[in-house]
Short mmCIF file of C-alpha atoms in Angstrom, two decimals:
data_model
loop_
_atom_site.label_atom_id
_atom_site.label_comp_id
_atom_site.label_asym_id
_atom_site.label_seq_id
_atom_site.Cartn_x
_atom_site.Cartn_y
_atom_site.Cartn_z
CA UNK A 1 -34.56 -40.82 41.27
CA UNK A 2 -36.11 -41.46 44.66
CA UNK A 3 -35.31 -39.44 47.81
CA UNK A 4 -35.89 -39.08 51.21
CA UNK A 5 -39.36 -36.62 51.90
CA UNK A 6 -38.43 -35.93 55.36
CA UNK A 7 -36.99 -37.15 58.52
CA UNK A 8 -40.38 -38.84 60.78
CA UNK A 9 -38.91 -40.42 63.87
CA UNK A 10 -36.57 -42.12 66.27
CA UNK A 11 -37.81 -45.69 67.64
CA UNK A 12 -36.97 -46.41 71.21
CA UNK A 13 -38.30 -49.96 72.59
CA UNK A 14 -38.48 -49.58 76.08
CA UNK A 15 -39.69 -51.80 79.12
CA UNK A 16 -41.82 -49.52 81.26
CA UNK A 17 -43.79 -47.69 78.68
CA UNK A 18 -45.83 -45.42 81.51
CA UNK A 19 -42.84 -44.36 83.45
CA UNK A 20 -40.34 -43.52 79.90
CA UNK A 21 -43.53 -41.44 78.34
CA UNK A 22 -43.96 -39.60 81.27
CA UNK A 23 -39.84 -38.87 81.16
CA UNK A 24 -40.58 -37.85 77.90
CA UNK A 25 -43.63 -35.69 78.57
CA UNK A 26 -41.73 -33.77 80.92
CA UNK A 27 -39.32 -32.94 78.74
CA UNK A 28 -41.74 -30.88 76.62
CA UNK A 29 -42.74 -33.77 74.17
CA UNK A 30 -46.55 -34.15 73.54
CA UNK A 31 -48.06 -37.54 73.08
CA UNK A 32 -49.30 -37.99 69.39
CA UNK A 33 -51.13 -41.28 69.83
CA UNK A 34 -51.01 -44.45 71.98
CA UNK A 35 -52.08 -47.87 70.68
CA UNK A 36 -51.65 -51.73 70.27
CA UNK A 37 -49.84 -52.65 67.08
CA UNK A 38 -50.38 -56.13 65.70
CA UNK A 39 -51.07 -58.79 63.12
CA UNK A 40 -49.37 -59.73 59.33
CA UNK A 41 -48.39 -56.02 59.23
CA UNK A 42 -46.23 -55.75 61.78
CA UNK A 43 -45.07 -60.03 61.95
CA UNK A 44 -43.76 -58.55 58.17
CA UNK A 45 -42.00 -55.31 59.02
CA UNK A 46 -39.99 -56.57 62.22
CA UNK A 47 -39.92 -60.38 60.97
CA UNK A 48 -40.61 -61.79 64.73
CA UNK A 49 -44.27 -63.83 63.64
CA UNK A 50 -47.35 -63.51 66.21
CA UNK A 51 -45.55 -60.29 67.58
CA UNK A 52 -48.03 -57.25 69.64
CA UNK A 53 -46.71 -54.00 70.61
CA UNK A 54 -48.03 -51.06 72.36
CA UNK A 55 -46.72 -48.20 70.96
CA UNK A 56 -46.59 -44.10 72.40
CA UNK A 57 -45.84 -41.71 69.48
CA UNK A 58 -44.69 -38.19 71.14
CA UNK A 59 -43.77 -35.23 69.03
CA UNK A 60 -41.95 -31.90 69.86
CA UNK A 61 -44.52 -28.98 70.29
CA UNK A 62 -43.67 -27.99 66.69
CA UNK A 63 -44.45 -30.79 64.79
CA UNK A 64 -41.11 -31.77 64.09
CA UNK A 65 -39.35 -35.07 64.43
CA UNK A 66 -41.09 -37.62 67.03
CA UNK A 67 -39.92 -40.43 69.24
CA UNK A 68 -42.01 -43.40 69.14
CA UNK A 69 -41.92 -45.51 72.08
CA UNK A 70 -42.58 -49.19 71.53
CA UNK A 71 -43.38 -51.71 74.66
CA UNK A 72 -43.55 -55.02 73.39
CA UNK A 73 -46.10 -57.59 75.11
CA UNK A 74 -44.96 -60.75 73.20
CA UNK A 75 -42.61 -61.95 72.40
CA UNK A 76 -40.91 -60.92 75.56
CA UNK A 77 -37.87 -57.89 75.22
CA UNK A 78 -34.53 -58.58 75.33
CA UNK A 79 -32.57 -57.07 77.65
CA UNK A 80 -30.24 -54.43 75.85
CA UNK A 81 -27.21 -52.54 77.81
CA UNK A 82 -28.67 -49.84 80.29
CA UNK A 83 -25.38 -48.62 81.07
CA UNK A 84 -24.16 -48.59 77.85
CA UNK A 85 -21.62 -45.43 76.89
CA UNK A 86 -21.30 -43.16 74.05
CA UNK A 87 -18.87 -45.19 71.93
CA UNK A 88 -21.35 -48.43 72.19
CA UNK A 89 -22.28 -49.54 68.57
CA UNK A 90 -25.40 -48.61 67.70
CA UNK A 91 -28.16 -45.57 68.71
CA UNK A 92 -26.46 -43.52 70.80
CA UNK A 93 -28.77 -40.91 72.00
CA UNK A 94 -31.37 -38.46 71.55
CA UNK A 95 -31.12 -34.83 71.17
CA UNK A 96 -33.20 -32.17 72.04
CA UNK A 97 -32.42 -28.17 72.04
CA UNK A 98 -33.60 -26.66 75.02
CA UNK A 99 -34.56 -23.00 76.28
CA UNK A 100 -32.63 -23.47 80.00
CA UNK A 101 -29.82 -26.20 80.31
CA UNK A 102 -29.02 -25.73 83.69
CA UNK A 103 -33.09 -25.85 84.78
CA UNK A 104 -33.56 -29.27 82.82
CA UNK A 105 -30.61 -30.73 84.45
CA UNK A 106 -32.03 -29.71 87.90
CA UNK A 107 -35.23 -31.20 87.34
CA UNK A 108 -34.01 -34.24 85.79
CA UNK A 109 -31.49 -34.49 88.70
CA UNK A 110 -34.14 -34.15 91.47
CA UNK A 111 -36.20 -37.05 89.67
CA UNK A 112 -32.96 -39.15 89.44
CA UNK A 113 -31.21 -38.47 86.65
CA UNK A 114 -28.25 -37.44 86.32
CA UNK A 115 -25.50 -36.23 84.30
CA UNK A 116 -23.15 -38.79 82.26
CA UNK A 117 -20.47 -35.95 82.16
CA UNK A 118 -20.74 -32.42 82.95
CA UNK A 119 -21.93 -29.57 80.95
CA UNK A 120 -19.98 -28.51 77.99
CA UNK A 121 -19.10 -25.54 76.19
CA UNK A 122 -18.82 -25.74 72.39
CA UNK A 123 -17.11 -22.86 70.71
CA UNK A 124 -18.81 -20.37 72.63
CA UNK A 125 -21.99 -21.18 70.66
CA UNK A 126 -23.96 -24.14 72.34
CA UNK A 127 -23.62 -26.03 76.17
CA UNK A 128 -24.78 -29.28 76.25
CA UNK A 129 -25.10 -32.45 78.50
CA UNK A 130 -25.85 -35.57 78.27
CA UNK A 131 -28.44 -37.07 80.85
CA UNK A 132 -28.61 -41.09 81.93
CA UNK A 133 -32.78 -41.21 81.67
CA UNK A 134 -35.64 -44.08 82.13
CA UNK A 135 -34.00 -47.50 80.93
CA UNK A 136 -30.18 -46.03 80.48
CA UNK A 137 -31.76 -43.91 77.33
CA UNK A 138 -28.87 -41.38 76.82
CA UNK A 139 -30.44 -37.97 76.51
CA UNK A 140 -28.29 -35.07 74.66
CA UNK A 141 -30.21 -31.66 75.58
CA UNK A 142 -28.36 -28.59 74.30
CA UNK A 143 -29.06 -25.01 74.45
CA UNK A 144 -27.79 -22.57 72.15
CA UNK A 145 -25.55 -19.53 73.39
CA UNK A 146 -24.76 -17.13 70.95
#
């Protein structure tokens, strides 16, 4: 029987691929690779014919599970739902633990992000947040407290 190997990565097309990999990048991720993406491979995978991407593959500092960031130069993007909530069908956010909650808030407030919620407490074990990033991404960072 087949099974899965291993969990790779999280897609994420975006608009402004410069300003959500440097939101990225400061939350710790490191940039894998950048590069254009083209041709019967990718017309086959996706089904949209004559399509070119640029794509930013960032990883966390372990090697673990990556976000790739795809910017696509034709055809044009459709707009999706940048204010879209929790309960909205379909990928709902990306979570990262963090070492300091309350210091990656701060910084993501003083570049203009802010908090969806608040900061929650989960059985005395883990706090988390969700932040409103680059593009209405929905980022879940969480810091475990026991």
């Amino acid at each position: 029987m087949s099974r899965i190997v291993r969990f790779d990565h999280v897609g994420v097309t975006v608009q402004d691929l410069d300003h959500v990999t440097a939101f990225f990048v400061g939350l710790g991720l490191e940039v894998e690779g950048r590069m254009f993406v083209e041709g019967e491979f990718i017309d086959t995978v996706i089904a949209i014919p004559d399509s070119r991407t640029e794509i930013v593959m960032l990883r966390t500092p372990d090697g673990g599970t990556g976000v790739e960031l795809s910017s696509f130069v034709r055809p044009d993007p459709e707009p999706g739902s940048p204010a879209a909530m929790a309960n909205e069908l379909g990928l709902r956010s990306l979570s990262f633990e963090v070492d300091d909650l309350q210091a990656h808030v701060d910084r993501l407030a003083a570049q203009g992000y802010g908090l969806i919620g608040g900061i929650g407490q989960y059985e005395g074990s883990w706090r988390m947040a969700y932040v409103r990033g680059p593009e209405g991404i929905i980022v879940a960072l969480a810091e475990r407290i026991n």
